[in-house]
Short mmCIF file of C-alpha atoms in Angstrom, two decimals:
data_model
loop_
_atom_site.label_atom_id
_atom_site.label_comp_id
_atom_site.label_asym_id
_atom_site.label_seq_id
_atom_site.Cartn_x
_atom_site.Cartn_y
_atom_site.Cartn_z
CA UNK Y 9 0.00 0.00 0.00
CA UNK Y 10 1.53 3.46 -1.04
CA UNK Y 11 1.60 6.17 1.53
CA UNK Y 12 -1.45 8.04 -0.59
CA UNK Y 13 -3.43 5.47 -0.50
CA UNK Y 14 -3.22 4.67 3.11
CA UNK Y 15 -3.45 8.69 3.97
CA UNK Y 16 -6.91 8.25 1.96
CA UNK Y 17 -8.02 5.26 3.90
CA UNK Y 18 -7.38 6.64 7.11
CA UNK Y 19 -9.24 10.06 6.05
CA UNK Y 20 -11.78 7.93 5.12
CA UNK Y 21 -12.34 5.57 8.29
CA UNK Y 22 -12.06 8.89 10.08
CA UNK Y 23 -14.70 10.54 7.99
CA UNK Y 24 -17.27 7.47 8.32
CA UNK Y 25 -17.12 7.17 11.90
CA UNK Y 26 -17.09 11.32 12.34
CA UNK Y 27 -20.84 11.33 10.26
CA UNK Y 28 -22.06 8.43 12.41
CA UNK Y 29 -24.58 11.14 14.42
CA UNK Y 30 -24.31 14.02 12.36
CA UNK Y 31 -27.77 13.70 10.45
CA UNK Y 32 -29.49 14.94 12.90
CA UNK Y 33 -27.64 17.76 13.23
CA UNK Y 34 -28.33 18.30 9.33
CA UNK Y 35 -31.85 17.75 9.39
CA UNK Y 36 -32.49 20.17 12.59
CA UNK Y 37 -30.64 22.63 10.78
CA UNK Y 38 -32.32 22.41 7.61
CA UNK Y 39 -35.21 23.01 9.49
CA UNK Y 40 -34.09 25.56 11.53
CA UNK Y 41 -33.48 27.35 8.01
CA UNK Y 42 -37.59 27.58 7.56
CA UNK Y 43 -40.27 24.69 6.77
CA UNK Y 44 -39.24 22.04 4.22
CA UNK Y 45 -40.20 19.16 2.66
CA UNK Y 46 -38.71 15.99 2.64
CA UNK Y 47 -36.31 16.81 -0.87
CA UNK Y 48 -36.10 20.40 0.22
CA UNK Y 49 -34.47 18.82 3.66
CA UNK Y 50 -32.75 16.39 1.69
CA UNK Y 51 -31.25 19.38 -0.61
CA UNK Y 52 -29.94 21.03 2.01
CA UNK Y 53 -27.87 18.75 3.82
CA UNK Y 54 -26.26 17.63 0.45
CA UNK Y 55 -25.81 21.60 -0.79
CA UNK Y 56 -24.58 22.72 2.32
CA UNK Y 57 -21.94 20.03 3.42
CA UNK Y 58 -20.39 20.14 0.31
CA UNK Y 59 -22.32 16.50 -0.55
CA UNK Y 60 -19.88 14.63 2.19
CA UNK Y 61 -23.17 14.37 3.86
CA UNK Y 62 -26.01 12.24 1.43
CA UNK Y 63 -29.48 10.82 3.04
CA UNK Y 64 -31.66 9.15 1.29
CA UNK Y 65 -35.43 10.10 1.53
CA UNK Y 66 -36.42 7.00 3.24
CA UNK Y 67 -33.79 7.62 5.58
CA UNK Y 68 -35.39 11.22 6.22
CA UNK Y 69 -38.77 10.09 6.60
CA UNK Y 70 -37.58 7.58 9.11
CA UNK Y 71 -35.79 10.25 10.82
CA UNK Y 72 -38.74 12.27 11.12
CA UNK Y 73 -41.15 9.74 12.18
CA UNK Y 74 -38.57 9.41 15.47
CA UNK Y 75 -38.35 13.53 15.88
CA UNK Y 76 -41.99 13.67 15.57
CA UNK Y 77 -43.05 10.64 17.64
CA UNK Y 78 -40.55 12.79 20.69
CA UNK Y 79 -42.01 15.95 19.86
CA UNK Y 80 -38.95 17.80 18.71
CA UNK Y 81 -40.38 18.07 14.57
CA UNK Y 82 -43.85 18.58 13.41
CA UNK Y 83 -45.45 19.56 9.98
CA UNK Y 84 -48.32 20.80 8.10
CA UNK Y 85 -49.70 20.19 4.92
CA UNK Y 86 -49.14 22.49 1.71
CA UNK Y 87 -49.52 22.16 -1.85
CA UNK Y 88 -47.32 19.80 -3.86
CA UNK Y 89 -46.40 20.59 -7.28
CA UNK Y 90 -49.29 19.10 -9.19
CA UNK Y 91 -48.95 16.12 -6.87
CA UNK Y 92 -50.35 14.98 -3.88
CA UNK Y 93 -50.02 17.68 -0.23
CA UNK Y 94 -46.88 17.76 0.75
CA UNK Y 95 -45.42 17.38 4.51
CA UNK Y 96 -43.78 20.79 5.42
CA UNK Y 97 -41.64 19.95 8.53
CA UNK Y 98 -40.79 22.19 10.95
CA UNK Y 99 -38.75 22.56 14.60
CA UNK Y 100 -41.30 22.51 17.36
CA UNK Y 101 -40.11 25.12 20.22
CA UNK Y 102 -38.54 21.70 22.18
CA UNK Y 103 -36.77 20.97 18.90
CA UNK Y 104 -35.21 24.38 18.56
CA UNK Y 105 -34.55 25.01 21.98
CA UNK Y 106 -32.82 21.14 21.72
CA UNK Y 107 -30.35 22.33 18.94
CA UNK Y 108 -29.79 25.90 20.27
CA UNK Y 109 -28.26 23.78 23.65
CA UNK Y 110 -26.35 21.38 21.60
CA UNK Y 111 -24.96 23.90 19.32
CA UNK Y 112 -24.07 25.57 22.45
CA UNK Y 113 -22.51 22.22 23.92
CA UNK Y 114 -21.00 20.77 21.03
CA UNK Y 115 -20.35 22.72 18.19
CA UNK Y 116 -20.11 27.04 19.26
CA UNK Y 117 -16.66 25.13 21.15
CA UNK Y 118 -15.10 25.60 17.41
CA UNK Y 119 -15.39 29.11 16.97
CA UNK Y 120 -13.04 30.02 20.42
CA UNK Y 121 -10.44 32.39 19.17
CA UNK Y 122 -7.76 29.56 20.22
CA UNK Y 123 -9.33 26.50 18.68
CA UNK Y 124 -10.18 29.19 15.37
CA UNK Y 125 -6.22 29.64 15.42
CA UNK Y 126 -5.62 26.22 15.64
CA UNK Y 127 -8.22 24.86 12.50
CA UNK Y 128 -6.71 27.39 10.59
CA UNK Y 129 -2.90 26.73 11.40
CA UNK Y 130 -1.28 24.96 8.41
CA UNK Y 131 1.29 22.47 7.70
CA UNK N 3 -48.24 5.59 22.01
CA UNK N 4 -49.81 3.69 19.48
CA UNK N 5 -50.10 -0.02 20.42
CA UNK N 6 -51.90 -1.51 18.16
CA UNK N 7 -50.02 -0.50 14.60
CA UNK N 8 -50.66 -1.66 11.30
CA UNK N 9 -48.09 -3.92 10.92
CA UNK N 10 -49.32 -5.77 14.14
CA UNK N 11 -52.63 -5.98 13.01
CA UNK N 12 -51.63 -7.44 9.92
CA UNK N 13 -49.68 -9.62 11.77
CA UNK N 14 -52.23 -11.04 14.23
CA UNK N 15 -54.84 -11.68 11.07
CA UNK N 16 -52.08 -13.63 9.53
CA UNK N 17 -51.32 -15.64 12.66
CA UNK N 18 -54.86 -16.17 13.51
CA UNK N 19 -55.62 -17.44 9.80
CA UNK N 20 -52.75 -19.63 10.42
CA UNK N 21 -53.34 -21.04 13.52
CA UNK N 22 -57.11 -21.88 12.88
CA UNK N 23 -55.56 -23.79 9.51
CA UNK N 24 -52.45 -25.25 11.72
CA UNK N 25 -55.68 -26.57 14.09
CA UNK N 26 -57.61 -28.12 11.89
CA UNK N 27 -55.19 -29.91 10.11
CA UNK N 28 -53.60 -31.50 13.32
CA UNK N 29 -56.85 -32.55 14.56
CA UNK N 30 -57.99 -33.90 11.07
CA UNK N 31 -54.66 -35.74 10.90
CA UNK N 32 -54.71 -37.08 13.74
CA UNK N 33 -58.12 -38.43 13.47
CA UNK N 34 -57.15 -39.98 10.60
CA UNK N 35 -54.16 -42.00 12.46
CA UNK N 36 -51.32 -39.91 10.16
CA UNK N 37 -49.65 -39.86 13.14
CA UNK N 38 -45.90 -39.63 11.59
CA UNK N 39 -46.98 -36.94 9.26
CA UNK N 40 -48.15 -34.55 11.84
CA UNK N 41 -44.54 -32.63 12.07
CA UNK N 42 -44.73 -31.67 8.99
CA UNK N 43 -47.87 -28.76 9.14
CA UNK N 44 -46.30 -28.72 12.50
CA UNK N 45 -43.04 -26.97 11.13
CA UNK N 46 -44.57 -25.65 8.45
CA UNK N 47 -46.76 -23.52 10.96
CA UNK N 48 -43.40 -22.83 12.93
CA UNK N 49 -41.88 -21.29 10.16
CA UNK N 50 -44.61 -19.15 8.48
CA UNK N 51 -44.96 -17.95 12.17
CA UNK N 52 -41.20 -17.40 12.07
CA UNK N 53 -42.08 -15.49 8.64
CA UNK N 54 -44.84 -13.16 9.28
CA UNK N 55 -43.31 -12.20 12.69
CA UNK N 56 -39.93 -11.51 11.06
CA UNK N 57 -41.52 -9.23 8.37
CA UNK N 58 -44.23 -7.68 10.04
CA UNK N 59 -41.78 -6.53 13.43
CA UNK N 60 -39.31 -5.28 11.14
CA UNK N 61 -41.84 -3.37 9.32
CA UNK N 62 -43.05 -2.03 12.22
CA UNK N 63 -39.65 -1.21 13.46
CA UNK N 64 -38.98 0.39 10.16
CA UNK N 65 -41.69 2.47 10.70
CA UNK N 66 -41.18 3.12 14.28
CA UNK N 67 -38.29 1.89 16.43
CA UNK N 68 -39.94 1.38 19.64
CA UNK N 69 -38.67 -0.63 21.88
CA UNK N 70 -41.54 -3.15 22.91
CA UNK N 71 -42.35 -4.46 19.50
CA UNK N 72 -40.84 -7.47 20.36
CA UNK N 73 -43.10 -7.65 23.58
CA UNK N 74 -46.00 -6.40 21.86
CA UNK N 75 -45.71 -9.05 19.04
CA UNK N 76 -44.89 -11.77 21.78
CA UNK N 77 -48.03 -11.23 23.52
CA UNK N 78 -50.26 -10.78 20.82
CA UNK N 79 -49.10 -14.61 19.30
CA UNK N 80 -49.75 -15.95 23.21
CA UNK N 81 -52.94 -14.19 23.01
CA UNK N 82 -54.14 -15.46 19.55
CA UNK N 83 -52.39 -19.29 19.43
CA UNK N 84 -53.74 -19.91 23.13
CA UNK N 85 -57.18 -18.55 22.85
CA UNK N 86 -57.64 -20.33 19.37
CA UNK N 87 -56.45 -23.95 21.40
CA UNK N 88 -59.00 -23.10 24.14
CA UNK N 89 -62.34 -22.38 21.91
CA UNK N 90 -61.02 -25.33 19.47
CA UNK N 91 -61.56 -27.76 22.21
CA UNK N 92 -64.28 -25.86 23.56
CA UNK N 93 -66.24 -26.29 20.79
CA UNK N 94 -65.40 -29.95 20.55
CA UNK N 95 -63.68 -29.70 16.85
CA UNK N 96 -60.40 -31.39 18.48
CA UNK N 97 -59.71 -35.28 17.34
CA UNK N 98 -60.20 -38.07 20.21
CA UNK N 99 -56.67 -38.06 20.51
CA UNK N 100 -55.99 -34.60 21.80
CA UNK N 101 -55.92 -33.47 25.54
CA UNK N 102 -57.21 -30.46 27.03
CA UNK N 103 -54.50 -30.90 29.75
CA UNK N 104 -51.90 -30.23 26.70
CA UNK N 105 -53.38 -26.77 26.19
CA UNK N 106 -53.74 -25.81 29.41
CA UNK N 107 -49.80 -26.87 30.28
CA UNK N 108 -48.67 -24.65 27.37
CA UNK N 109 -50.67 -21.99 28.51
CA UNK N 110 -49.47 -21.90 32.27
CA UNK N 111 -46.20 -22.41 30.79
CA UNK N 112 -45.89 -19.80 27.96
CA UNK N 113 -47.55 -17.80 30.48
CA UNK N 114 -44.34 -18.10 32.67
CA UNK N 115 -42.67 -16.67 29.68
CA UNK N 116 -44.87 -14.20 28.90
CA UNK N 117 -44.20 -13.38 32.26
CA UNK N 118 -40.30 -13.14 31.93
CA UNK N 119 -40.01 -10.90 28.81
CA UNK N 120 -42.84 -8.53 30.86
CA UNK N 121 -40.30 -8.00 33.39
CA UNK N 122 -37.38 -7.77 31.05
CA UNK N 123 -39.98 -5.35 28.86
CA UNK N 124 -39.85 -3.20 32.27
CA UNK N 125 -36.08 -3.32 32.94
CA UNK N 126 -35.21 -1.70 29.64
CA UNK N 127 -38.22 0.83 29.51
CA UNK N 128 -35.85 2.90 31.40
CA UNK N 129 -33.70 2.94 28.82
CA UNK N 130 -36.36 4.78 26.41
CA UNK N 131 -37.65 8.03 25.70
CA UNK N 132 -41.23 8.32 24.61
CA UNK N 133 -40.45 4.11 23.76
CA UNK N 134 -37.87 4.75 21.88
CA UNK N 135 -34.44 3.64 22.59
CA UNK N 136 -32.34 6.25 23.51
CA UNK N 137 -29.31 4.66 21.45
CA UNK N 138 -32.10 4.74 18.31
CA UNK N 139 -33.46 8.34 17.97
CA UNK N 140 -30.84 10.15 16.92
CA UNK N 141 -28.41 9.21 13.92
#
């Protein structure tokens, strides 16, 4: 094994077990953006990390099922595109107060002046 | 929570179509003195049970991840296998060479394990938000 190609597989192992969890933190943010349906959700996530996150739609509806069964998503009904009504989902006020307190746990930690200096220190 | 879901209600239709068929054709058999053939619808039964309950619980768990589908599922086969045994012989459709005592014993003793996974049901409960694993609602 060259050293490139065991750099990549390392990367990658890292990568896959770094994502394991991280949907969730997609989807709430996707909805934290405004009410979406399932593709518009599904958009997102893909769009906005770069596509090194993908979900499939069953996947999302699963998700959502679980959010809305604990009370943390809900949704309404609009108008598809010629279709049938589609789901709009939304944060409930547990949901958002839920990711304003893990953002605050778990993720605001990266934007500290000394862990800023340190993401952005190369070589 | 919703106990009854669709996928359990399918389920218990299924089983109870199956067990009233799995009854009849032990007690016509063994009427009929085909005594060494009687395994056969007997495993048969065993593994559409096997079957249904695989598909239907994973559907369900597909659809929902709670934790006491297992229980739920469990308890509704008891239910519907014992009760059909009890008004089989009640209404006298059993062969002469059947025992109530058999049905009772499986009862009392399924019951023991109906028991068991009711207690183990309550252990992990406290592991569960809203029924839901707490290792299963987020990903």
């Amino acid at each position: 094994m060259n050293k490139n190609n065991f750099f990549s597989e390392l990367l990658f192992a890292w990568e896959e077990t770094y994502k394991k969890g991280q949907l969730t933190l997609w989807i709430f943010l996707a909805l934290s953006d405004g009410k979406k349906y399932v593709d518009e959700i599904k958009t997102f996530v893909e769009e906005q990390s770069n596509h090194t996150m993908t979900c499939e739609s069953q996947s999302l509806y699963r998700n959502l099922r679980k959010y809305q069964h604990i009370g943390v998503v809900d949704y309404e009904t609009g108008e598809g595109n010629k279709g049938p009504d589609r789901k709009y989902y939304y944060l409930t006020e547990l949901g958002q107060s839920l990711l304003n307190s893990f953002l605050d746990r778990n993720i605001k930690l990266f934007f500290s002046e000394h862990i800023k200096h340190l993401i952005n220190r190369e070589g | 929570m919703k106990v009854f879901t669709k996928s359990l209600i399918f389920f218990s239709s299924g089983l109870l179509i199956l067990t009233v068929l799995f009854r009849f054709s032990l007690s016509a058999m063994l009427q009929n003195q085909y005594f060494r053939s009687v395994w056969i619808i007997a495993a048969l039964y065993g593994i559409m049970l096997f079957i249904i309950g695989w598909v239907f619980g994973k559907k369900d768990y597909q659809e929902l991840p709670l934790y006491d589908i297992g229980f739920r599922f469990h308890f509704a086969t008891y239910l519907i296998c014992n009760l059909v045994a009890e008004i089989w012989y009640l209404l006298g459709y059993q062969s002469d060479y059947e025992k109530i005592t058999v049905v009772h014993l499986t009862t009392l003793f399924w019951g023991i394990g109906i028991i068991l996974h009711f207690i183990f049901f309550l252990i992990t409960r406290k592991n569960a938000i809203k029924g839901m694993n707490k290792d299963d609602i987020f990903e």
